[in-house]
mmCIF file of C-alpha atoms in Angstrom:
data_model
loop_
_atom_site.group_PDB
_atom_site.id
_atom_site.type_symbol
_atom_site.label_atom_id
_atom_site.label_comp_id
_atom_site.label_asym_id
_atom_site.label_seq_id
_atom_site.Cartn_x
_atom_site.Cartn_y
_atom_site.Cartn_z
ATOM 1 C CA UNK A 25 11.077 -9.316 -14.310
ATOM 2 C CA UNK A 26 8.028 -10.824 -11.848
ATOM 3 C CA UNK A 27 10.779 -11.150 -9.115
ATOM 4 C CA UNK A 28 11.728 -7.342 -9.363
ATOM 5 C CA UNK A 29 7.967 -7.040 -8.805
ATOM 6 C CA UNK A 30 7.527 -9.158 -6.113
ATOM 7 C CA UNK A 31 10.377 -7.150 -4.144
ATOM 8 C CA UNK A 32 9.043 -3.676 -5.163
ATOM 9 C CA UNK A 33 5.470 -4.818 -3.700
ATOM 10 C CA UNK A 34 7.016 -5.962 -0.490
ATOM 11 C CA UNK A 35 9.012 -2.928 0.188
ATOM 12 C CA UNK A 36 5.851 -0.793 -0.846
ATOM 13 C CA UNK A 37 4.466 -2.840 2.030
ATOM 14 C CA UNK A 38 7.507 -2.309 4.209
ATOM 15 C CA UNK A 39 7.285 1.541 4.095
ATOM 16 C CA UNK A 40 3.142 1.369 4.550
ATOM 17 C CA UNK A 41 3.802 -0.243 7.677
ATOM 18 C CA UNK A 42 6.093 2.492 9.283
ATOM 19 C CA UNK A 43 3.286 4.874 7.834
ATOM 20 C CA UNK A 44 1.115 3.389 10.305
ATOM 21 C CA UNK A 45 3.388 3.790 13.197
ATOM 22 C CA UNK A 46 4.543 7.169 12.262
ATOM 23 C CA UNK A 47 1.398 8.203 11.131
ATOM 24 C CA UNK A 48 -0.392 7.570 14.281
ATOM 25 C CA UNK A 49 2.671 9.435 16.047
ATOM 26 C CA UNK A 50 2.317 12.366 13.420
ATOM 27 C CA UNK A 51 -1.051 13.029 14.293
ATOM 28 C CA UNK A 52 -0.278 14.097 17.701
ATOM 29 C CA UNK A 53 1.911 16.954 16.612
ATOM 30 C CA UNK A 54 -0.081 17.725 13.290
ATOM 31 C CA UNK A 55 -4.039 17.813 12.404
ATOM 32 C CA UNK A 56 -4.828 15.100 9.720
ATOM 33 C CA UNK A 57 -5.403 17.784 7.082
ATOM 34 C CA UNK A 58 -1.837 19.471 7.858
ATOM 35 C CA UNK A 59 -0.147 16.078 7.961
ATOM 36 C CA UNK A 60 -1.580 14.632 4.392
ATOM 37 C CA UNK A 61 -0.682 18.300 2.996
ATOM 38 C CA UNK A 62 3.038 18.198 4.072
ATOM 39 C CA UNK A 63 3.553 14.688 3.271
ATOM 40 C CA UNK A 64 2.685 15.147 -0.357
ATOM 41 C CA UNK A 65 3.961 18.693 -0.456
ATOM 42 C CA UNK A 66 7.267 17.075 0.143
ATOM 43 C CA UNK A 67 6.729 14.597 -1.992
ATOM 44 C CA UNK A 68 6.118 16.574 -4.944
ATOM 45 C CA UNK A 69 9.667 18.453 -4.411
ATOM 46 C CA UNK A 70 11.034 15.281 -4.690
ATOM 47 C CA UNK A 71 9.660 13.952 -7.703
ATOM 48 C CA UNK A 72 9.274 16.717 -10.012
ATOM 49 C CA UNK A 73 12.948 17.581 -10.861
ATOM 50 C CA UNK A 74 13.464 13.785 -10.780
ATOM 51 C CA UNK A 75 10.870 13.209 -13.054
ATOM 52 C CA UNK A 76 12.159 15.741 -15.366
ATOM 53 C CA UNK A 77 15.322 14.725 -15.208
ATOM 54 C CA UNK A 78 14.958 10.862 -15.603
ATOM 55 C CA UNK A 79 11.400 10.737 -17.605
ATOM 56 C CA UNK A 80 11.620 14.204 -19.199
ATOM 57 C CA UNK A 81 7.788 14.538 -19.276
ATOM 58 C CA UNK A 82 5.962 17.032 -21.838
ATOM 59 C CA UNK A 83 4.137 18.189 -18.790
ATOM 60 C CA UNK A 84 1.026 19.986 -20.287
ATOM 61 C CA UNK A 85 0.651 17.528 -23.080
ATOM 62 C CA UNK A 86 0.349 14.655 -20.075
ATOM 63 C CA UNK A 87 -1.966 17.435 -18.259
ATOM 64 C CA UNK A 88 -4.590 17.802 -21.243
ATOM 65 C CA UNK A 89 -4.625 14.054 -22.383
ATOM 66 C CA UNK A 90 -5.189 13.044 -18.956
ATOM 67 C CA UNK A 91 -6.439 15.329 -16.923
ATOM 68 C CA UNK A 92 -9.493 13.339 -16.281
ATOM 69 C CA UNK A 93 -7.827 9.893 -14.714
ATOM 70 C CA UNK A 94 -4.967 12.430 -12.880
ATOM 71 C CA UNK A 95 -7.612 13.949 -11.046
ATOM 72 C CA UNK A 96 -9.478 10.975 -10.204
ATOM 73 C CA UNK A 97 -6.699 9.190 -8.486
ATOM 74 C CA UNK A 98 -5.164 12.393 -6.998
ATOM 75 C CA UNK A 99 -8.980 12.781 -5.030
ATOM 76 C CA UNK A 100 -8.785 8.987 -4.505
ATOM 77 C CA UNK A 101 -5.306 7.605 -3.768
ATOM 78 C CA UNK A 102 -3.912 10.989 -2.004
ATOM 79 C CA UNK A 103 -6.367 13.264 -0.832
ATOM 80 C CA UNK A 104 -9.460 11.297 0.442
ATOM 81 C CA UNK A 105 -7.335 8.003 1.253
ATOM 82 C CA UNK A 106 -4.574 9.943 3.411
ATOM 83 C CA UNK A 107 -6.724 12.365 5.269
ATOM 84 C CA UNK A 108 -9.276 9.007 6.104
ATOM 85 C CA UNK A 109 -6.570 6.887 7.301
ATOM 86 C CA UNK A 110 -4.494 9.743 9.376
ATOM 87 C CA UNK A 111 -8.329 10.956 10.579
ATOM 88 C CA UNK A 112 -8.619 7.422 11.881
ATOM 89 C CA UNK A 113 -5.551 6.644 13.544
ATOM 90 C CA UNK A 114 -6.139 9.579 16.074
ATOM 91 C CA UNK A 115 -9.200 7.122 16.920
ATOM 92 C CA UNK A 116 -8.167 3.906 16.829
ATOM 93 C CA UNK A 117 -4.434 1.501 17.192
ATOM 94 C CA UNK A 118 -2.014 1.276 14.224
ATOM 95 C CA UNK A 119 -2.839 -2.958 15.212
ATOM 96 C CA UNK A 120 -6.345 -2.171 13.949
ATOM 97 C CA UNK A 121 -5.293 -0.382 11.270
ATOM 98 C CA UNK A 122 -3.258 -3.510 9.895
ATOM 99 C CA UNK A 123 -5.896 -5.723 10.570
ATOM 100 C CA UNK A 124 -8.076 -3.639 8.520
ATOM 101 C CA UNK A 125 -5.723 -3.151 5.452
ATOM 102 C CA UNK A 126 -5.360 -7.361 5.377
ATOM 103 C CA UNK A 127 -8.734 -6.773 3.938
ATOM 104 C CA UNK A 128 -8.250 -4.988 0.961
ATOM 105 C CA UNK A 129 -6.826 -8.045 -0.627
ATOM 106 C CA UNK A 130 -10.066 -9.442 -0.582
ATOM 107 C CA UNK A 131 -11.775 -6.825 -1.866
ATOM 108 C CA UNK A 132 -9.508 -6.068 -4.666
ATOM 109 C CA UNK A 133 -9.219 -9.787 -6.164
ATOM 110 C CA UNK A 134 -13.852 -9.118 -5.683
ATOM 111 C CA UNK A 135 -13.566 -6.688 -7.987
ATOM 112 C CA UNK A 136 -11.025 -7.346 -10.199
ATOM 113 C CA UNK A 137 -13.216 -10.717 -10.775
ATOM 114 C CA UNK A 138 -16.588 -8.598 -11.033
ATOM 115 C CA UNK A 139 -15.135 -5.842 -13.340
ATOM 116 C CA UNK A 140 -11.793 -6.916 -15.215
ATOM 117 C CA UNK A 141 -13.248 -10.611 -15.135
ATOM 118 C CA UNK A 142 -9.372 -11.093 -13.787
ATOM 119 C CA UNK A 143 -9.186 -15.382 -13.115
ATOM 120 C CA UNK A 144 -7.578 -16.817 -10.015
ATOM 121 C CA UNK A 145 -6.227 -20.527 -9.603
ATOM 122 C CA UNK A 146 -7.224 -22.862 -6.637
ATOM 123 C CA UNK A 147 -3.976 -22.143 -5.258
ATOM 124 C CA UNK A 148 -3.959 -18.992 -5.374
ATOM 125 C CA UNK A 149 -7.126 -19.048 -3.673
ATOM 126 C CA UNK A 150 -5.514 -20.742 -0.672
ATOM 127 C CA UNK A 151 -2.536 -18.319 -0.637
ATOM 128 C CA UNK A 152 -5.297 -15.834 0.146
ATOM 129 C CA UNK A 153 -6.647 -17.475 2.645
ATOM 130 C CA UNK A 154 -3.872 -18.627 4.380
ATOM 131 C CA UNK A 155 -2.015 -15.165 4.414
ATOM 132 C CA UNK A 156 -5.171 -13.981 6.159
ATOM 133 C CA UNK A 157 -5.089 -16.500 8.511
ATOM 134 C CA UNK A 158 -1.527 -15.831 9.319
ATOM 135 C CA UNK A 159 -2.609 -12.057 9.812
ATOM 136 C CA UNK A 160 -4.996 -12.881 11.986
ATOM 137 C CA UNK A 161 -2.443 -15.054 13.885
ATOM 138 C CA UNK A 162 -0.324 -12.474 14.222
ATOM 139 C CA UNK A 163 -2.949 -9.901 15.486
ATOM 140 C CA UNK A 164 -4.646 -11.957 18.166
ATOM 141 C CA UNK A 165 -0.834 -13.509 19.329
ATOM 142 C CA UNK A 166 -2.526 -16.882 18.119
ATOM 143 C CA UNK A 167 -6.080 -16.916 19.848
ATOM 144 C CA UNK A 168 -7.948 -16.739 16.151
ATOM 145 C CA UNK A 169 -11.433 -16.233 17.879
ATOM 146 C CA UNK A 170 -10.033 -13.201 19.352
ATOM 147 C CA UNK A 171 -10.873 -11.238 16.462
ATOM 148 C CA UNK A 172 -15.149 -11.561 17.017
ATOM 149 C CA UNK A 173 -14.564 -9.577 20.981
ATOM 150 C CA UNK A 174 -11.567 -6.947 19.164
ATOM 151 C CA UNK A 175 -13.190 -3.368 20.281
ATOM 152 C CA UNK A 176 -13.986 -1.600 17.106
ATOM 153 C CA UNK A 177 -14.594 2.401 17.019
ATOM 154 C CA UNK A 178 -15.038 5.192 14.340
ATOM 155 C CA UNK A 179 -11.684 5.414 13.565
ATOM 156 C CA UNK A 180 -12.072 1.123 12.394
ATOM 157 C CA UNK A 181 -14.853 2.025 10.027
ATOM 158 C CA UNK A 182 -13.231 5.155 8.362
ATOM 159 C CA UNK A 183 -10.229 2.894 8.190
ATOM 160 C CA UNK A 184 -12.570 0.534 6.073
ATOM 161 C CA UNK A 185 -13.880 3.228 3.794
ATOM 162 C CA UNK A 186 -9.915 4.055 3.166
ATOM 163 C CA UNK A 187 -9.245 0.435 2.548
ATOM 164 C CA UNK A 188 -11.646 0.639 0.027
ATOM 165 C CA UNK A 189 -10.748 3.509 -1.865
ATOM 166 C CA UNK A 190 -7.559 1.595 -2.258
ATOM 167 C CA UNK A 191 -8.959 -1.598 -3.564
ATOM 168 C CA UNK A 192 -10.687 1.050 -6.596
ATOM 169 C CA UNK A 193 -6.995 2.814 -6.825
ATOM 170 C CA UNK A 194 -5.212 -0.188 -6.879
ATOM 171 C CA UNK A 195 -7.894 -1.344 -9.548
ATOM 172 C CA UNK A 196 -7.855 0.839 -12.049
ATOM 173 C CA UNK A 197 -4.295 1.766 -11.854
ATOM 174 C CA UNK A 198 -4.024 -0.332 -15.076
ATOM 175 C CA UNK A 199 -5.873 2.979 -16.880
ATOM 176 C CA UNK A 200 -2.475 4.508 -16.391
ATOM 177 C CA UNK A 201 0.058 2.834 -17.405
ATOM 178 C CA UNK A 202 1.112 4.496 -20.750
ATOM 179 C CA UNK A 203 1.861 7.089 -17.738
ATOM 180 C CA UNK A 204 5.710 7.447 -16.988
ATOM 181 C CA UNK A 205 5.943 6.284 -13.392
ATOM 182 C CA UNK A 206 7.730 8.857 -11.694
ATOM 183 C CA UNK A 207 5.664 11.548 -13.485
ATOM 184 C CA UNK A 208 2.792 10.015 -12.492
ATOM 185 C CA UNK A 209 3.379 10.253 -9.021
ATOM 186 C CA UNK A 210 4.318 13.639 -9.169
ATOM 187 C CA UNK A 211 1.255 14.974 -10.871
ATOM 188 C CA UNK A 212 -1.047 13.220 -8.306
ATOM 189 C CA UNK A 213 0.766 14.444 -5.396
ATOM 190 C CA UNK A 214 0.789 17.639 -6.867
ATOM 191 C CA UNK A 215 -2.831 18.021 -7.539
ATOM 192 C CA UNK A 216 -3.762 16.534 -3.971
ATOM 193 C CA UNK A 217 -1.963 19.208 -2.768
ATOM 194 C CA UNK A 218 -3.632 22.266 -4.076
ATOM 195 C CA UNK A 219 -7.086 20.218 -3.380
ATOM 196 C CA UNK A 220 -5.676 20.229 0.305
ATOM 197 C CA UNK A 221 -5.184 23.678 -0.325
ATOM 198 C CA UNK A 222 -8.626 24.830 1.086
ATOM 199 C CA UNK A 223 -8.848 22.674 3.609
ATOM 200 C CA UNK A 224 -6.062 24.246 5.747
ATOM 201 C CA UNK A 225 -7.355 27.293 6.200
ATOM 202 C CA UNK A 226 -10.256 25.154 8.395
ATOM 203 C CA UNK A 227 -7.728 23.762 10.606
ATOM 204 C CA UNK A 228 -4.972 25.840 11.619
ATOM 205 C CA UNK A 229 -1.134 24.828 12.263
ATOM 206 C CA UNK A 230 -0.304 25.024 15.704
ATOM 207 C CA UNK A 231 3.056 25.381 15.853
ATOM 208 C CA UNK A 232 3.838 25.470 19.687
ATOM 209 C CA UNK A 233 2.237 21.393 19.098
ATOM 210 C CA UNK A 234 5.085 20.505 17.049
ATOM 211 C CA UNK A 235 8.223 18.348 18.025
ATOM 212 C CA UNK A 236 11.645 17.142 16.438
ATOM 213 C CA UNK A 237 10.090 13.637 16.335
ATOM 214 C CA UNK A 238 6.899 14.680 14.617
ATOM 215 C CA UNK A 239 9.162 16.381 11.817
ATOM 216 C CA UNK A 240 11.034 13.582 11.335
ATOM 217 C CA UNK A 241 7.479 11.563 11.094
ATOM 218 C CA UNK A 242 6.821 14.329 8.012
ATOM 219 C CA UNK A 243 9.672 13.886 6.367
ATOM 220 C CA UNK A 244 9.590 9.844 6.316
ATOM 221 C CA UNK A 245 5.812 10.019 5.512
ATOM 222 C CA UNK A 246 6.736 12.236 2.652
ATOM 223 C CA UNK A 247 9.910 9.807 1.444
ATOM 224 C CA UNK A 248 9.148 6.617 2.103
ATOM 225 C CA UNK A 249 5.349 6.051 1.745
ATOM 226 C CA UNK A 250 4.353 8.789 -0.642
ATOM 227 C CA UNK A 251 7.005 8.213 -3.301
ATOM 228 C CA UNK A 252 8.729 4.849 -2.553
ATOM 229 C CA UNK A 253 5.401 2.755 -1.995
ATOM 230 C CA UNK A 254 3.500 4.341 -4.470
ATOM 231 C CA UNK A 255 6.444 3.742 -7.522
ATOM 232 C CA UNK A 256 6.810 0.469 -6.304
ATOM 233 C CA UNK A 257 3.152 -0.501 -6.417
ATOM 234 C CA UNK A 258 2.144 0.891 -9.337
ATOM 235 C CA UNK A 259 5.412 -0.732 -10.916
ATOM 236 C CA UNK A 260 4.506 -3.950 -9.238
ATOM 237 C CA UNK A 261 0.435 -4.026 -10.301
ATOM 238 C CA UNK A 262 1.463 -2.861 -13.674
ATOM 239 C CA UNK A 263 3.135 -6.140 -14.136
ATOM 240 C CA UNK A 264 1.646 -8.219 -11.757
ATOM 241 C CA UNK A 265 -1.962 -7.343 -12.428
ATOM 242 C CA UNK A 266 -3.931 -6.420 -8.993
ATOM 243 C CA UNK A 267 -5.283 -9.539 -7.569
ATOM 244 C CA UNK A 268 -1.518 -11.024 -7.271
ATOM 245 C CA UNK A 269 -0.307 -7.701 -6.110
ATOM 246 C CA UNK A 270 -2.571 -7.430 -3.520
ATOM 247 C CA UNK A 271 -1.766 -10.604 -1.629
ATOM 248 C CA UNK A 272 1.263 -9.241 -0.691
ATOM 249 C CA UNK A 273 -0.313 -6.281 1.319
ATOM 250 C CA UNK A 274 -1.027 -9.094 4.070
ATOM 251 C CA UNK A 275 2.832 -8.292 5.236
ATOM 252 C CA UNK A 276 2.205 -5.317 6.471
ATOM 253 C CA UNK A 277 1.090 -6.556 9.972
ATOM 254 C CA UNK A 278 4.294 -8.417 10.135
ATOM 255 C CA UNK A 279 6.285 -5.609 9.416
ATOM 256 C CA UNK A 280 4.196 -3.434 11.758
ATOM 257 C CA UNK A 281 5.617 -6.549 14.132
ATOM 258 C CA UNK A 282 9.094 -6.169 13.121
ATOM 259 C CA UNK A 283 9.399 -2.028 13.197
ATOM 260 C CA UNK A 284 7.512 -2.738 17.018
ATOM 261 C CA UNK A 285 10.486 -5.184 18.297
ATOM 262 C CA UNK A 286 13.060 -2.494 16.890
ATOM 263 C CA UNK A 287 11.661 0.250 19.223
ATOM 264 C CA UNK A 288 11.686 -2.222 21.922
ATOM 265 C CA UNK A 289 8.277 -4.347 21.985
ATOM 266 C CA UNK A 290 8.580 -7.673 22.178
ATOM 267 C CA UNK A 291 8.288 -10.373 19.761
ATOM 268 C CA UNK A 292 6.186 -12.938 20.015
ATOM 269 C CA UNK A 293 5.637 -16.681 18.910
ATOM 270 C CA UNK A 294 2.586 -16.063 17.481
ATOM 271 C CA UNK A 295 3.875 -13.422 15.004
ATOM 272 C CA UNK A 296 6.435 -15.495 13.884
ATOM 273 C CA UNK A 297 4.113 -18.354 13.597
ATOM 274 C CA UNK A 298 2.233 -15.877 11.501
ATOM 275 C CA UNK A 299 4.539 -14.117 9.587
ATOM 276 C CA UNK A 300 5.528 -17.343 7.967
ATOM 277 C CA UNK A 301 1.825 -18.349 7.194
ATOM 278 C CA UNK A 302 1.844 -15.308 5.344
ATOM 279 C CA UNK A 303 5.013 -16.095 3.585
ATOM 280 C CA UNK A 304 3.507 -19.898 2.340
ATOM 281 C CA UNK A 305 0.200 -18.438 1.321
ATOM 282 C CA UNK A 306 2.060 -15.671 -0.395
ATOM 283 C CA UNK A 307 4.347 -18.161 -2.540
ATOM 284 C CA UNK A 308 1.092 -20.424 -3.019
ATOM 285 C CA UNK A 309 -0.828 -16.908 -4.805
ATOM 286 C CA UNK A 310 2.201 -16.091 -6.517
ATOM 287 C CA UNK A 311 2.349 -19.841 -7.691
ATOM 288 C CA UNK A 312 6.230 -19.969 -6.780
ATOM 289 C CA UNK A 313 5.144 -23.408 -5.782
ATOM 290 C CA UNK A 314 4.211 -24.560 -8.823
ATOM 291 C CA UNK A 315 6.806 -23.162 -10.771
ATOM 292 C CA UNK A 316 9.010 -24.640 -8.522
ATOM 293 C CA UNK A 317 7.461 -28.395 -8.733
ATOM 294 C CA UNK A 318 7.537 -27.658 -12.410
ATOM 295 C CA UNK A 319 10.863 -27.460 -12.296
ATOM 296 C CA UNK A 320 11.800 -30.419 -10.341
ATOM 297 C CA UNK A 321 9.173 -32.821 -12.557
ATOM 298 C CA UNK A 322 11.347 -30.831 -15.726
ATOM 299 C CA UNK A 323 14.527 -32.506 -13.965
ATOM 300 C CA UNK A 324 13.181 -35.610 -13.338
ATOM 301 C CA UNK A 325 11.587 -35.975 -16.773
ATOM 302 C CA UNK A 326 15.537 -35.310 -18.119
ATOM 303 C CA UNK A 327 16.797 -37.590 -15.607
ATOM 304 C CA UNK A 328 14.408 -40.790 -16.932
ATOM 305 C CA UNK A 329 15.417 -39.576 -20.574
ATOM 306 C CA UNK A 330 19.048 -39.668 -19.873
ATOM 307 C CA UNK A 331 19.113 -43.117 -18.446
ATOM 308 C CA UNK A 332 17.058 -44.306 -21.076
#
């Protein structure tokens, strides 16, 4: 059951990273306030006749028990947090962006111990602070120090505001989860939609802007990260609880690596180096480790038996 977590958190991770890259791509073609509006409007297609089909919801009964949480994370988790991180990418690199995110870890295990007086083990500890020593390895291609002289700009500290708002989504996503998943989803992206609603009329769609490539952006934004990460990390903090979950969003800089050698940048040392700190300090906060020595003292102990 854990390990179906663990992969749903790292492909949730896995399709944030591409959001970064297409994202930033998106917002050449689309304003930040048409972008967040079709990639949830697309969304919301998606999932409703799935929902209904797989989950078969009572839709208004959900609506009137709920309505309260379902608007809270809609303003959160898809309004405010899309339009701040597509707002900020037009400002600063997707790199920064990543380096940013590898933060939210930190804050979220803060405030998980300060309001859900969650516990974390020493290792666990460690895992977090090796993973973020492996992002920063892979961000300044192994010169650590680097990151004090990075150039920061607006579009960094909205990106910190967004990361954020995530850590509090991310938090009290345990408040819904007598929620079926898929419906969920579906309800959040469709009330961040008409709360978009207004907005578009203050930005208008220039069409003659818009490109084969930045449609294609839409369309992934609206698959991928809308309703494939946000299933999978719900799924995976609903049984995972968020401070382990969150560890895991310290791969996104190494998949924002990997999707960068695919369209041809090159790959260097220092992200791999990197990417498998990340991997060690993610086993250490998932305490793989110590299940694993567990196991082998198990053996052992049946071993010594045996012979004796």
């Amino acid at each position: 059951m854990k390990t179906r977590a663990w992969i749903f958190l790292v492909l949730a991770n896995l399709f944030w990273a591409g959001n970064l890259i297409f994202g930033k791509s998106v917002t050449s073609d689309f304003h930040p306030i048409w972008a967040s509006f079709l990639r949830w409007a697309i969304a919301a297609v998606v999932l409703i006749p799935i929902a209904q089909l797989v989950e078969k919801p009572n839709w208004l009964k959900i609506w009137k028990n709920n309505w309260g949480i379902l608007l809270f994370f809609s303003l959160v988790g898809v309004v405010s947090y899309t339009l701040l991180t597509y707002t900020a990418l037009q400002h600063t690199s997707s790199t920064n962006g990543s380096l940013i995110n590898s933060l939210t870890p930190a804050v979220m295990i803060v405030l998980s111990l300060l309001f859900l007086k969650d516990k974390i083990t020493v290792w666990q500890g460690v895992g977090l602070v090796l993973s973020f020593l492996g992002v920063l390895t892979v961000l300044t291609k192994g010169h650590l120090l680097g990151v004090f002289s990075t150039h920061y700009n607006q579009g960094d500290g909205i990106l910190m505001v967004a990361a954020f708002l995530w850590a509090i989504y991310s938090i009290i996503s345990k408040r819904v989860q007598h929620l079926p998943p898929i419906t969920f989803v579906a309800f959040t992206a469709s009330i961040g939609d008409v709360c978009m609603l207004p907005l578009l009329f203050i930005q208008p769609l220039h069409k003659e802007h818009i490109t084969a490539f930045g449609i294609t952006g839409i369309i992934y934004l609206g698959l991928f990260p809308s309703i494939g990460s946000f299933l999978f990390w719900n799924q995976g903090i609903k049984e995972l609880g968020p401070s382990k979950a969150s560890i895991t969003m310290n791969l996104m800089p190494i998949f924002t690596a990997i999707i960068s050698l695919m369209v041809g940048q090159e790959l260097l040392v220092s992200q791999i180096v990197g990417g498998v700190i990340v991997i060690v300090g993610m086993l250490l906060s998932a305490n793989l480790m110590d299940r694993a020595r567990g196991a082998i003292t198990k053996t052992i102990t049946k071993r010594r038996t045996g012979m004796t």
